[in-house]
mmCIF file of C-alpha atoms in Angstrom:
data_model
loop_
_atom_site.group_PDB
_atom_site.id
_atom_site.type_symbol
_atom_site.label_atom_id
_atom_site.label_comp_id
_atom_site.label_asym_id
_atom_site.label_seq_id
_atom_site.Cartn_x
_atom_site.Cartn_y
_atom_site.Cartn_z
ATOM 1 C CA UNK T 1 -87.988 -37.535 -15.903
ATOM 2 C CA UNK T 2 -84.919 -39.538 -16.932
ATOM 3 C CA UNK T 3 -85.089 -43.332 -17.519
ATOM 4 C CA UNK T 4 -83.065 -43.923 -14.340
ATOM 5 C CA UNK T 5 -85.462 -41.765 -12.316
ATOM 6 C CA UNK T 6 -88.435 -43.555 -13.894
ATOM 7 C CA UNK T 7 -86.996 -46.954 -12.936
ATOM 8 C CA UNK T 8 -86.301 -45.720 -9.411
ATOM 9 C CA UNK T 9 -89.860 -44.404 -9.143
ATOM 10 C CA UNK T 10 -91.320 -47.743 -10.283
ATOM 11 C CA UNK T 11 -89.216 -49.579 -7.712
ATOM 12 C CA UNK T 12 -90.212 -47.225 -4.896
ATOM 13 C CA UNK T 13 -91.407 -49.215 -1.858
ATOM 14 C CA UNK T 14 -94.892 -48.814 -0.442
ATOM 15 C CA UNK T 15 -95.633 -46.719 2.638
ATOM 16 C CA UNK T 16 -96.074 -49.896 4.694
ATOM 17 C CA UNK T 17 -92.685 -51.200 3.580
ATOM 18 C CA UNK T 18 -91.004 -47.874 4.398
ATOM 19 C CA UNK T 19 -92.565 -47.907 7.844
ATOM 20 C CA UNK T 20 -91.355 -51.458 8.426
ATOM 21 C CA UNK T 21 -87.809 -50.559 7.396
ATOM 22 C CA UNK T 22 -87.860 -47.503 9.627
ATOM 23 C CA UNK T 23 -89.009 -49.318 12.775
ATOM 24 C CA UNK T 24 -86.826 -50.919 15.427
ATOM 25 C CA UNK T 25 -88.589 -54.051 16.660
ATOM 26 C CA UNK T 26 -89.107 -54.390 20.421
ATOM 27 C CA UNK T 27 -89.756 -58.024 21.366
ATOM 28 C CA UNK T 28 -90.043 -59.848 24.667
ATOM 29 C CA UNK T 29 -86.339 -60.632 24.952
ATOM 30 C CA UNK T 30 -84.735 -59.154 21.834
ATOM 31 C CA UNK T 31 -84.432 -55.926 19.862
ATOM 32 C CA UNK T 32 -84.397 -56.346 16.073
ATOM 33 C CA UNK T 33 -83.708 -54.217 12.972
ATOM 34 C CA UNK T 34 -81.364 -51.858 14.766
ATOM 35 C CA UNK T 35 -79.226 -51.046 11.700
ATOM 36 C CA UNK T 36 -80.097 -48.355 9.167
ATOM 37 C CA UNK T 37 -80.762 -49.676 5.652
ATOM 38 C CA UNK T 38 -81.205 -46.439 3.701
ATOM 39 C CA UNK T 39 -77.930 -46.519 1.800
ATOM 40 C CA UNK T 40 -77.090 -47.315 -1.846
ATOM 41 C CA UNK T 41 -76.988 -50.961 -2.861
ATOM 42 C CA UNK T 42 -78.953 -52.408 0.047
ATOM 43 C CA UNK T 43 -82.155 -52.897 -1.952
ATOM 44 C CA UNK T 44 -81.633 -53.842 -5.639
ATOM 45 C CA UNK T 45 -83.254 -51.446 -8.089
ATOM 46 C CA UNK T 46 -83.730 -48.645 -5.563
ATOM 47 C CA UNK T 47 -81.840 -45.376 -5.740
ATOM 48 C CA UNK T 48 -80.972 -44.571 -2.134
ATOM 49 C CA UNK T 49 -78.124 -42.157 -2.827
ATOM 50 C CA UNK T 50 -78.097 -39.107 -0.569
ATOM 51 C CA UNK T 51 -79.608 -35.922 -1.964
ATOM 52 C CA UNK T 52 -80.348 -32.559 -0.412
ATOM 53 C CA UNK T 53 -83.856 -32.536 -1.847
ATOM 54 C CA UNK T 54 -84.722 -35.845 -0.191
ATOM 55 C CA UNK T 55 -83.115 -34.694 3.065
ATOM 56 C CA UNK T 56 -85.099 -31.429 3.066
ATOM 57 C CA UNK T 57 -88.338 -33.275 2.289
ATOM 58 C CA UNK T 58 -87.869 -35.685 5.201
ATOM 59 C CA UNK T 59 -86.529 -33.247 7.808
ATOM 60 C CA UNK T 60 -88.948 -31.648 10.256
ATOM 61 C CA UNK T 61 -88.826 -30.172 13.761
ATOM 62 C CA UNK T 62 -91.778 -29.980 16.140
ATOM 63 C CA UNK T 63 -91.585 -28.363 19.577
ATOM 64 C CA UNK T 64 -93.543 -29.904 22.447
ATOM 65 C CA UNK T 65 -92.238 -27.585 25.193
ATOM 66 C CA UNK T 66 -90.321 -24.353 24.772
ATOM 67 C CA UNK T 67 -89.377 -22.552 27.966
ATOM 68 C CA UNK T 68 -86.231 -20.624 28.866
ATOM 69 C CA UNK T 69 -84.833 -23.463 31.001
ATOM 70 C CA UNK T 70 -86.478 -26.501 29.414
ATOM 71 C CA UNK T 71 -87.211 -27.491 25.834
ATOM 72 C CA UNK T 72 -88.561 -30.669 24.305
ATOM 73 C CA UNK T 73 -88.921 -31.188 20.576
ATOM 74 C CA UNK T 74 -89.042 -33.889 17.928
ATOM 75 C CA UNK T 75 -86.299 -33.976 15.316
ATOM 76 C CA UNK T 76 -87.454 -36.171 12.443
ATOM 77 C CA UNK T 77 -85.878 -37.386 9.240
ATOM 78 C CA UNK T 78 -82.197 -37.600 10.276
ATOM 79 C CA UNK T 79 -79.758 -40.385 11.103
ATOM 80 C CA UNK T 80 -78.767 -41.326 14.655
ATOM 81 C CA UNK T 81 -75.167 -40.243 14.011
ATOM 82 C CA UNK T 82 -76.310 -36.685 13.277
ATOM 83 C CA UNK T 83 -78.660 -36.575 16.267
ATOM 84 C CA UNK T 84 -75.868 -37.789 18.537
ATOM 85 C CA UNK T 85 -73.499 -35.173 17.091
ATOM 86 C CA UNK T 86 -75.932 -32.445 18.156
ATOM 87 C CA UNK T 87 -76.166 -33.968 21.638
ATOM 88 C CA UNK T 88 -72.391 -34.100 22.055
ATOM 89 C CA UNK T 89 -71.993 -30.506 20.845
ATOM 90 C CA UNK T 90 -74.627 -29.363 23.342
ATOM 91 C CA UNK T 91 -72.771 -30.999 26.214
ATOM 92 C CA UNK T 92 -69.165 -30.271 25.333
ATOM 93 C CA UNK T 93 -68.616 -27.509 22.758
ATOM 94 C CA UNK T 94 -70.872 -24.511 23.446
ATOM 95 C CA UNK T 95 -68.993 -21.951 25.611
ATOM 96 C CA UNK T 96 -70.234 -20.592 28.919
ATOM 97 C CA UNK T 97 -68.857 -18.524 31.786
ATOM 98 C CA UNK T 98 -67.867 -20.220 35.048
ATOM 99 C CA UNK T 99 -65.570 -19.684 38.031
ATOM 100 C CA UNK T 100 -62.072 -20.859 37.129
ATOM 101 C CA UNK T 101 -59.782 -19.433 39.847
ATOM 102 C CA UNK T 102 -60.549 -18.912 43.542
ATOM 103 C CA UNK T 103 -58.177 -16.768 45.612
ATOM 104 C CA UNK T 104 -58.860 -17.531 49.295
ATOM 105 C CA UNK T 105 -57.700 -14.921 51.798
ATOM 106 C CA UNK T 106 -59.372 -16.363 54.889
ATOM 107 C CA UNK T 107 -61.441 -19.508 55.369
ATOM 108 C CA UNK T 108 -62.110 -20.607 58.964
ATOM 109 C CA UNK T 109 -65.170 -22.693 58.100
ATOM 110 C CA UNK T 110 -65.161 -26.490 58.396
ATOM 111 C CA UNK T 111 -65.014 -26.811 54.594
ATOM 112 C CA UNK T 112 -61.519 -27.309 53.200
ATOM 113 C CA UNK T 113 -60.258 -24.706 50.753
ATOM 114 C CA UNK T 114 -60.184 -27.061 47.757
ATOM 115 C CA UNK T 115 -63.701 -28.363 48.478
ATOM 116 C CA UNK T 116 -65.018 -24.813 48.832
ATOM 117 C CA UNK T 117 -63.376 -23.800 45.540
ATOM 118 C CA UNK T 118 -64.914 -26.823 43.814
ATOM 119 C CA UNK T 119 -68.394 -25.981 45.108
ATOM 120 C CA UNK T 120 -68.047 -22.395 43.915
ATOM 121 C CA UNK T 121 -66.907 -23.517 40.468
ATOM 122 C CA UNK T 122 -70.066 -25.567 39.920
ATOM 123 C CA UNK T 123 -72.473 -22.661 40.566
ATOM 124 C CA UNK T 124 -74.130 -21.600 37.259
ATOM 125 C CA UNK T 125 -74.196 -17.856 36.556
ATOM 126 C CA UNK T 126 -76.241 -15.681 34.232
ATOM 127 C CA UNK T 127 -75.947 -12.148 32.908
ATOM 128 C CA UNK T 128 -76.599 -9.897 29.933
ATOM 129 C CA UNK T 129 -76.759 -11.918 26.701
ATOM 130 C CA UNK T 130 -74.764 -9.386 24.671
ATOM 131 C CA UNK T 131 -71.983 -9.270 27.235
ATOM 132 C CA UNK T 132 -71.778 -13.039 27.736
ATOM 133 C CA UNK T 133 -71.887 -14.014 24.076
ATOM 134 C CA UNK T 134 -70.273 -11.082 22.248
ATOM 135 C CA UNK T 135 -68.183 -8.928 24.605
ATOM 136 C CA UNK T 136 -66.405 -11.580 26.686
ATOM 137 C CA UNK T 137 -63.628 -13.408 24.831
ATOM 138 C CA UNK T 138 -61.407 -16.399 25.577
ATOM 139 C CA UNK T 139 -58.816 -16.218 28.338
ATOM 140 C CA UNK T 140 -55.320 -17.610 27.799
ATOM 141 C CA UNK T 141 -54.115 -19.586 30.790
ATOM 142 C CA UNK T 142 -50.827 -18.308 32.285
ATOM 143 C CA UNK T 143 -47.706 -20.392 32.008
ATOM 144 C CA UNK T 144 -46.419 -22.155 35.159
ATOM 145 C CA UNK T 145 -44.915 -19.566 37.483
ATOM 146 C CA UNK T 146 -46.435 -16.647 35.566
ATOM 147 C CA UNK T 147 -48.495 -13.990 37.369
ATOM 148 C CA UNK T 148 -52.163 -15.192 37.188
ATOM 149 C CA UNK T 149 -53.313 -11.574 36.936
ATOM 150 C CA UNK T 150 -51.025 -10.716 33.994
ATOM 151 C CA UNK T 151 -53.448 -11.804 31.264
ATOM 152 C CA UNK T 152 -56.669 -10.718 32.969
ATOM 153 C CA UNK T 153 -58.626 -7.903 31.321
ATOM 154 C CA UNK T 154 -62.214 -6.685 31.362
ATOM 155 C CA UNK T 155 -62.928 -8.515 28.077
ATOM 156 C CA UNK T 156 -61.812 -11.971 29.278
ATOM 157 C CA UNK T 157 -62.136 -12.046 33.081
ATOM 158 C CA UNK T 158 -65.032 -11.418 35.462
ATOM 159 C CA UNK T 159 -64.255 -10.745 39.136
ATOM 160 C CA UNK T 160 -66.450 -11.887 42.012
ATOM 161 C CA UNK T 161 -66.104 -11.615 45.769
ATOM 162 C CA UNK T 162 -67.477 -13.525 48.746
ATOM 163 C CA UNK T 163 -66.995 -11.970 52.171
ATOM 164 C CA UNK T 164 -69.171 -13.434 54.935
ATOM 165 C CA UNK T 165 -68.682 -13.647 58.709
ATOM 166 C CA UNK T 166 -71.013 -15.437 61.120
ATOM 167 C CA UNK T 167 -72.023 -13.581 64.282
ATOM 168 C CA UNK T 168 -74.449 -14.118 67.149
ATOM 169 C CA UNK T 169 -77.874 -12.571 66.619
ATOM 170 C CA UNK T 170 -78.518 -10.366 69.673
ATOM 171 C CA UNK T 171 -82.262 -10.315 68.979
ATOM 172 C CA UNK T 172 -82.671 -14.118 69.001
ATOM 173 C CA UNK T 173 -84.430 -15.899 71.876
ATOM 174 C CA UNK T 174 -82.050 -17.422 74.473
ATOM 175 C CA UNK T 175 -83.344 -20.952 73.768
ATOM 176 C CA UNK T 176 -83.462 -20.592 69.958
ATOM 177 C CA UNK T 177 -82.462 -23.882 68.310
ATOM 178 C CA UNK T 178 -82.571 -22.819 64.660
ATOM 179 C CA UNK T 179 -79.038 -21.613 63.762
ATOM 180 C CA UNK T 180 -80.449 -19.425 60.964
ATOM 181 C CA UNK T 181 -82.296 -17.434 63.630
ATOM 182 C CA UNK T 182 -79.761 -17.717 66.452
ATOM 183 C CA UNK T 183 -76.894 -16.477 64.254
ATOM 184 C CA UNK T 184 -76.389 -14.033 61.418
ATOM 185 C CA UNK T 185 -74.952 -15.509 58.218
ATOM 186 C CA UNK T 186 -75.163 -19.051 59.567
ATOM 187 C CA UNK T 187 -75.756 -20.242 55.999
ATOM 188 C CA UNK T 188 -73.765 -18.921 53.067
ATOM 189 C CA UNK T 189 -75.756 -18.885 49.828
ATOM 190 C CA UNK T 190 -74.952 -18.135 46.215
ATOM 191 C CA UNK T 191 -76.752 -14.795 46.580
ATOM 192 C CA UNK T 192 -73.948 -13.676 48.928
ATOM 193 C CA UNK T 193 -71.514 -13.633 45.984
ATOM 194 C CA UNK T 194 -70.889 -10.056 44.804
ATOM 195 C CA UNK T 195 -70.098 -9.152 41.187
ATOM 196 C CA UNK T 196 -67.292 -6.564 40.875
ATOM 197 C CA UNK T 197 -67.422 -5.017 37.368
ATOM 198 C CA UNK T 198 -64.234 -3.645 35.852
ATOM 199 C CA UNK T 199 -63.643 -1.544 32.745
ATOM 200 C CA UNK T 200 -66.342 -1.829 30.070
ATOM 201 C CA UNK T 201 -68.149 -4.547 32.017
ATOM 202 C CA UNK T 202 -70.197 -1.748 33.604
ATOM 203 C CA UNK T 203 -71.757 -1.069 30.185
ATOM 204 C CA UNK T 204 -72.707 -4.686 29.474
ATOM 205 C CA UNK T 205 -73.505 -6.010 32.950
ATOM 206 C CA UNK T 206 -75.651 -3.550 34.902
ATOM 207 C CA UNK T 207 -79.088 -3.626 36.474
ATOM 208 C CA UNK T 208 -80.980 -6.791 35.543
ATOM 209 C CA UNK T 209 -78.121 -7.778 33.223
ATOM 210 C CA UNK T 210 -75.571 -7.960 36.056
ATOM 211 C CA UNK T 211 -73.766 -11.267 36.430
ATOM 212 C CA UNK T 212 -75.414 -13.249 39.224
ATOM 213 C CA UNK T 213 -76.093 -16.885 40.180
ATOM 214 C CA UNK T 214 -78.958 -18.495 38.258
ATOM 215 C CA UNK T 215 -80.307 -19.843 41.549
ATOM 216 C CA UNK T 216 -79.539 -17.499 44.480
ATOM 217 C CA UNK T 217 -80.484 -20.123 47.086
ATOM 218 C CA UNK T 218 -77.688 -22.610 46.363
ATOM 219 C CA UNK T 219 -76.114 -23.452 49.739
ATOM 220 C CA UNK T 220 -72.317 -22.991 49.721
ATOM 221 C CA UNK T 221 -71.352 -23.466 53.386
ATOM 222 C CA UNK T 222 -72.596 -23.399 56.972
ATOM 223 C CA UNK T 223 -70.859 -21.145 59.491
ATOM 224 C CA UNK T 224 -70.896 -20.654 63.238
ATOM 225 C CA UNK T 225 -69.952 -17.526 65.240
ATOM 226 C CA UNK T 226 -66.451 -16.153 64.519
ATOM 227 C CA UNK T 227 -66.100 -18.302 61.393
ATOM 228 C CA UNK T 228 -65.500 -16.357 58.196
ATOM 229 C CA UNK T 229 -65.002 -16.764 54.457
ATOM 230 C CA UNK T 230 -63.124 -14.049 52.553
ATOM 231 C CA UNK T 231 -62.176 -14.774 48.965
ATOM 232 C CA UNK T 232 -62.209 -13.461 45.404
ATOM 233 C CA UNK T 233 -62.909 -15.348 42.186
ATOM 234 C CA UNK T 234 -62.101 -15.065 38.495
ATOM 235 C CA UNK T 235 -64.573 -16.277 35.893
ATOM 236 C CA UNK T 236 -63.515 -17.251 32.361
ATOM 237 C CA UNK T 237 -65.155 -18.654 29.253
ATOM 238 C CA UNK T 238 -64.767 -22.372 28.658
ATOM 239 C CA UNK T 239 -66.392 -25.430 27.122
ATOM 240 C CA UNK T 240 -67.705 -28.643 28.634
ATOM 241 C CA UNK T 241 -64.934 -30.665 26.993
ATOM 242 C CA UNK T 242 -62.519 -28.961 29.415
ATOM 243 C CA UNK T 243 -64.698 -29.254 32.528
ATOM 244 C CA UNK T 244 -68.346 -30.061 33.178
ATOM 245 C CA UNK T 245 -68.823 -26.710 34.979
ATOM 246 C CA UNK T 246 -68.643 -25.031 31.551
ATOM 247 C CA UNK T 247 -71.386 -27.243 30.065
ATOM 248 C CA UNK T 248 -74.402 -25.076 29.162
ATOM 249 C CA UNK T 249 -76.863 -27.895 29.806
ATOM 250 C CA UNK T 250 -77.824 -29.801 32.925
ATOM 251 C CA UNK T 251 -79.148 -32.563 30.659
ATOM 252 C CA UNK T 252 -79.202 -32.970 26.889
ATOM 253 C CA UNK T 253 -80.655 -36.285 25.789
ATOM 254 C CA UNK T 254 -82.835 -37.897 23.170
ATOM 255 C CA UNK T 255 -84.902 -41.036 22.758
ATOM 256 C CA UNK T 256 -86.548 -42.722 19.806
ATOM 257 C CA UNK T 257 -90.263 -42.249 19.241
ATOM 258 C CA UNK T 258 -92.144 -45.330 20.549
ATOM 259 C CA UNK T 259 -94.632 -47.082 18.279
ATOM 260 C CA UNK T 260 -97.497 -49.216 19.590
ATOM 261 C CA UNK T 261 -99.706 -51.215 17.225
ATOM 262 C CA UNK T 262 -102.748 -53.077 18.498
ATOM 263 C CA UNK T 263 -103.084 -55.987 16.042
ATOM 264 C CA UNK T 264 -106.195 -57.594 17.532
ATOM 265 C CA UNK T 265 -108.984 -56.113 19.690
ATOM 266 C CA UNK T 266 -108.309 -55.944 23.430
ATOM 267 C CA UNK T 267 -111.621 -55.695 25.290
ATOM 268 C CA UNK T 268 -113.168 -55.498 28.746
ATOM 269 C CA UNK T 269 -110.983 -56.309 31.735
ATOM 270 C CA UNK T 270 -108.108 -57.133 29.417
ATOM 271 C CA UNK T 271 -108.243 -53.581 28.078
ATOM 272 C CA UNK T 272 -107.993 -52.158 31.608
ATOM 273 C CA UNK T 273 -105.062 -54.440 32.394
ATOM 274 C CA UNK T 274 -103.417 -53.505 29.103
ATOM 275 C CA UNK T 275 -103.659 -49.802 29.958
ATOM 276 C CA UNK T 276 -101.950 -50.426 33.309
ATOM 277 C CA UNK T 277 -98.959 -51.971 31.519
ATOM 278 C CA UNK T 278 -98.053 -48.518 30.172
ATOM 279 C CA UNK T 279 -97.429 -45.113 31.777
ATOM 280 C CA UNK T 280 -100.541 -43.023 32.375
ATOM 281 C CA UNK T 281 -101.910 -41.427 29.223
ATOM 282 C CA UNK T 282 -100.375 -43.831 26.700
ATOM 283 C CA UNK T 283 -103.370 -46.166 26.349
ATOM 284 C CA UNK T 284 -106.970 -44.958 26.443
ATOM 285 C CA UNK T 285 -110.240 -46.818 26.944
ATOM 286 C CA UNK T 286 -113.143 -46.230 24.561
ATOM 287 C CA UNK T 287 -116.511 -47.894 24.056
ATOM 288 C CA UNK T 288 -117.064 -50.095 21.027
ATOM 289 C CA UNK T 289 -119.587 -48.318 18.806
ATOM 290 C CA UNK T 290 -122.597 -50.015 17.245
ATOM 291 C CA UNK T 291 -121.090 -49.437 13.799
ATOM 292 C CA UNK T 292 -117.882 -51.224 14.765
ATOM 293 C CA UNK T 293 -119.857 -54.095 16.295
ATOM 294 C CA UNK T 294 -121.677 -54.625 12.976
ATOM 295 C CA UNK T 295 -118.531 -54.758 10.817
ATOM 296 C CA UNK T 296 -117.748 -58.324 9.866
ATOM 297 C CA UNK T 297 -114.193 -59.393 10.662
ATOM 298 C CA UNK T 298 -113.454 -56.375 12.859
ATOM 299 C CA UNK T 299 -113.211 -58.478 16.023
ATOM 300 C CA UNK T 300 -115.781 -56.262 17.725
ATOM 301 C CA UNK T 301 -118.863 -58.283 16.652
ATOM 302 C CA UNK T 302 -121.318 -58.514 19.524
ATOM 303 C CA UNK T 303 -119.230 -56.301 21.818
ATOM 304 C CA UNK T 304 -121.099 -53.008 21.412
ATOM 305 C CA UNK T 305 -120.732 -50.831 24.527
ATOM 306 C CA UNK T 306 -117.717 -52.732 25.889
ATOM 307 C CA UNK T 307 -114.432 -50.986 26.589
ATOM 308 C CA UNK T 308 -111.623 -51.360 24.076
ATOM 309 C CA UNK T 309 -107.972 -50.362 24.326
ATOM 310 C CA UNK T 310 -106.726 -47.671 21.929
ATOM 311 C CA UNK T 311 -103.349 -45.988 21.567
ATOM 312 C CA UNK T 312 -103.750 -42.448 22.882
ATOM 313 C CA UNK T 313 -100.255 -40.890 23.162
ATOM 314 C CA UNK T 314 -97.299 -43.189 22.350
ATOM 315 C CA UNK T 315 -94.802 -40.385 23.063
ATOM 316 C CA UNK T 316 -95.378 -40.871 26.804
ATOM 317 C CA UNK T 317 -94.378 -44.527 26.573
ATOM 318 C CA UNK T 318 -91.074 -45.711 28.040
ATOM 319 C CA UNK T 319 -91.082 -49.041 26.131
ATOM 320 C CA UNK T 320 -91.037 -51.169 29.260
ATOM 321 C CA UNK T 321 -92.291 -54.306 27.409
ATOM 322 C CA UNK T 322 -94.530 -55.122 30.386
ATOM 323 C CA UNK T 323 -97.468 -55.947 28.100
ATOM 324 C CA UNK T 324 -95.390 -58.619 26.324
ATOM 325 C CA UNK T 325 -95.033 -60.577 29.570
ATOM 326 C CA UNK T 326 -98.753 -61.441 29.759
ATOM 327 C CA UNK T 327 -100.134 -64.398 27.809
ATOM 328 C CA UNK T 328 -103.505 -62.734 27.135
ATOM 329 C CA UNK T 329 -101.819 -60.081 24.982
ATOM 330 C CA UNK T 330 -99.707 -62.470 22.921
ATOM 331 C CA UNK T 331 -100.071 -61.705 19.222
ATOM 332 C CA UNK T 332 -102.268 -58.676 19.943
ATOM 333 C CA UNK T 333 -99.671 -55.917 20.208
ATOM 334 C CA UNK T 334 -96.456 -54.951 18.425
ATOM 335 C CA UNK T 335 -93.961 -52.570 20.024
ATOM 336 C CA UNK T 336 -91.255 -50.644 18.222
ATOM 337 C CA UNK T 337 -89.394 -47.378 17.865
ATOM 338 C CA UNK T 338 -89.064 -45.073 14.885
ATOM 339 C CA UNK T 339 -85.473 -45.030 13.766
ATOM 340 C CA UNK T 340 -85.470 -41.436 12.458
ATOM 341 C CA UNK T 341 -87.720 -39.745 15.030
ATOM 342 C CA UNK T 342 -85.698 -38.345 17.945
ATOM 343 C CA UNK T 343 -87.399 -36.742 20.939
ATOM 344 C CA UNK T 344 -84.853 -34.280 22.320
ATOM 345 C CA UNK T 345 -84.886 -32.934 25.859
ATOM 346 C CA UNK T 346 -82.668 -29.941 26.705
ATOM 347 C CA UNK T 347 -82.377 -28.412 30.176
ATOM 348 C CA UNK T 348 -80.326 -25.211 30.235
ATOM 349 C CA UNK T 349 -78.214 -24.164 33.206
ATOM 350 C CA UNK T 350 -79.238 -20.538 32.636
ATOM 351 C CA UNK T 351 -76.725 -18.706 30.428
ATOM 352 C CA UNK T 352 -78.498 -19.793 27.238
ATOM 353 C CA UNK T 353 -82.192 -20.268 26.543
ATOM 354 C CA UNK T 354 -82.890 -23.930 25.898
ATOM 355 C CA UNK T 355 -84.079 -23.408 22.312
ATOM 356 C CA UNK T 356 -81.084 -21.138 21.599
ATOM 357 C CA UNK T 357 -78.797 -23.974 22.582
ATOM 358 C CA UNK T 358 -80.018 -26.240 19.807
ATOM 359 C CA UNK T 359 -79.622 -23.502 17.195
ATOM 360 C CA UNK T 360 -76.114 -22.880 18.505
ATOM 361 C CA UNK T 361 -75.309 -26.583 18.150
ATOM 362 C CA UNK T 362 -76.446 -26.377 14.512
ATOM 363 C CA UNK T 363 -74.055 -23.441 13.972
ATOM 364 C CA UNK T 364 -71.182 -25.440 15.436
ATOM 365 C CA UNK T 365 -72.039 -28.383 13.192
ATOM 366 C CA UNK T 366 -72.018 -26.120 10.121
ATOM 367 C CA UNK T 367 -68.574 -24.794 11.074
ATOM 368 C CA UNK T 368 -67.271 -28.342 11.450
ATOM 369 C CA UNK T 369 -68.632 -29.263 8.028
ATOM 370 C CA UNK T 370 -67.008 -26.211 6.419
ATOM 371 C CA UNK T 371 -63.653 -27.071 7.996
ATOM 372 C CA UNK T 372 -63.942 -30.666 6.790
ATOM 373 C CA UNK T 373 -64.891 -29.489 3.311
ATOM 374 C CA UNK T 374 -61.832 -27.227 3.148
ATOM 375 C CA UNK T 375 -59.581 -30.034 4.349
ATOM 376 C CA UNK T 376 -60.931 -32.360 1.641
ATOM 377 C CA UNK T 377 -60.332 -29.639 -0.981
ATOM 378 C CA UNK T 378 -56.760 -29.184 0.248
ATOM 379 C CA UNK T 379 -56.184 -32.954 0.101
ATOM 380 C CA UNK T 380 -57.508 -33.107 -3.469
ATOM 381 C CA UNK T 381 -55.065 -30.401 -4.511
#
């Protein structure tokens, strides 16, 4: 170990000091220590220069929920700027397939053409992973006045059709009041949209892999007898930065890990009231053991068998600060949030699995870093 490393090791802060530095203070009316302090020169005698080894040692990922449409995980050991970069990439830079052009041949419903086209564009679709992510490429928008079909091919355009006409149901009762029973096709749903494969799309999108709405029961319009909707649609790849319909996530958010420290014992009825100040499951009630009641200075002397408040699951906390508003808890509890512990929540719209989305955001971040690195090299030359 070099002399500089030895000096840095001797000046290393204690675990308690590191925890204090890494905690955002939540007080009754203020929030303190919101700025990161882990950079060179902030603490004299400490070497806080960035290193890959330190980054790898501090980084960890823990999944709490991992389903195809929903994922929740903790991302620990990174800065807020990096966590927010992942969030922004998830929302705006991962490509998906959505309806871009709607060609209406006949629309006698009460919904205006532009409103109908907008509703169709927001319907999320799913299909074979290989076709969506590898086969389909970007579509170049036509110039003003150019034929919209000129640049459409099987590898960049997906065609859909919607042809529905409402008619009277001859088998319905004469006094039937429910239009879904009195008429046929009274409600137009996403499941009524028909995928029309062209070219090699038949190889990639067939059977269970066919392109179809993620939720077939999305209501598009309501019709009455002799009203009809006949139209065709073109789907293209896009990103959320262009339009929210291309965003692969319904929600992509994160929050800091709450910390709750009980500084002094909270017993009896106060413990029950304290538990009600938090969401269910955050604070638990346990009985004071005989051993705890015998320990001098523990605060539990003579309270054997009484209920005490204990922190059960701080992750469920929403940091409402309700407990700080009651005088009986003053000086007994300290609230905070861990600065480098981000609890991510990702809800996919269907084209990507929720855990795949995060890995894809990491790939995009790596590409950005490589481009920046090359630009810096070119500048240095």
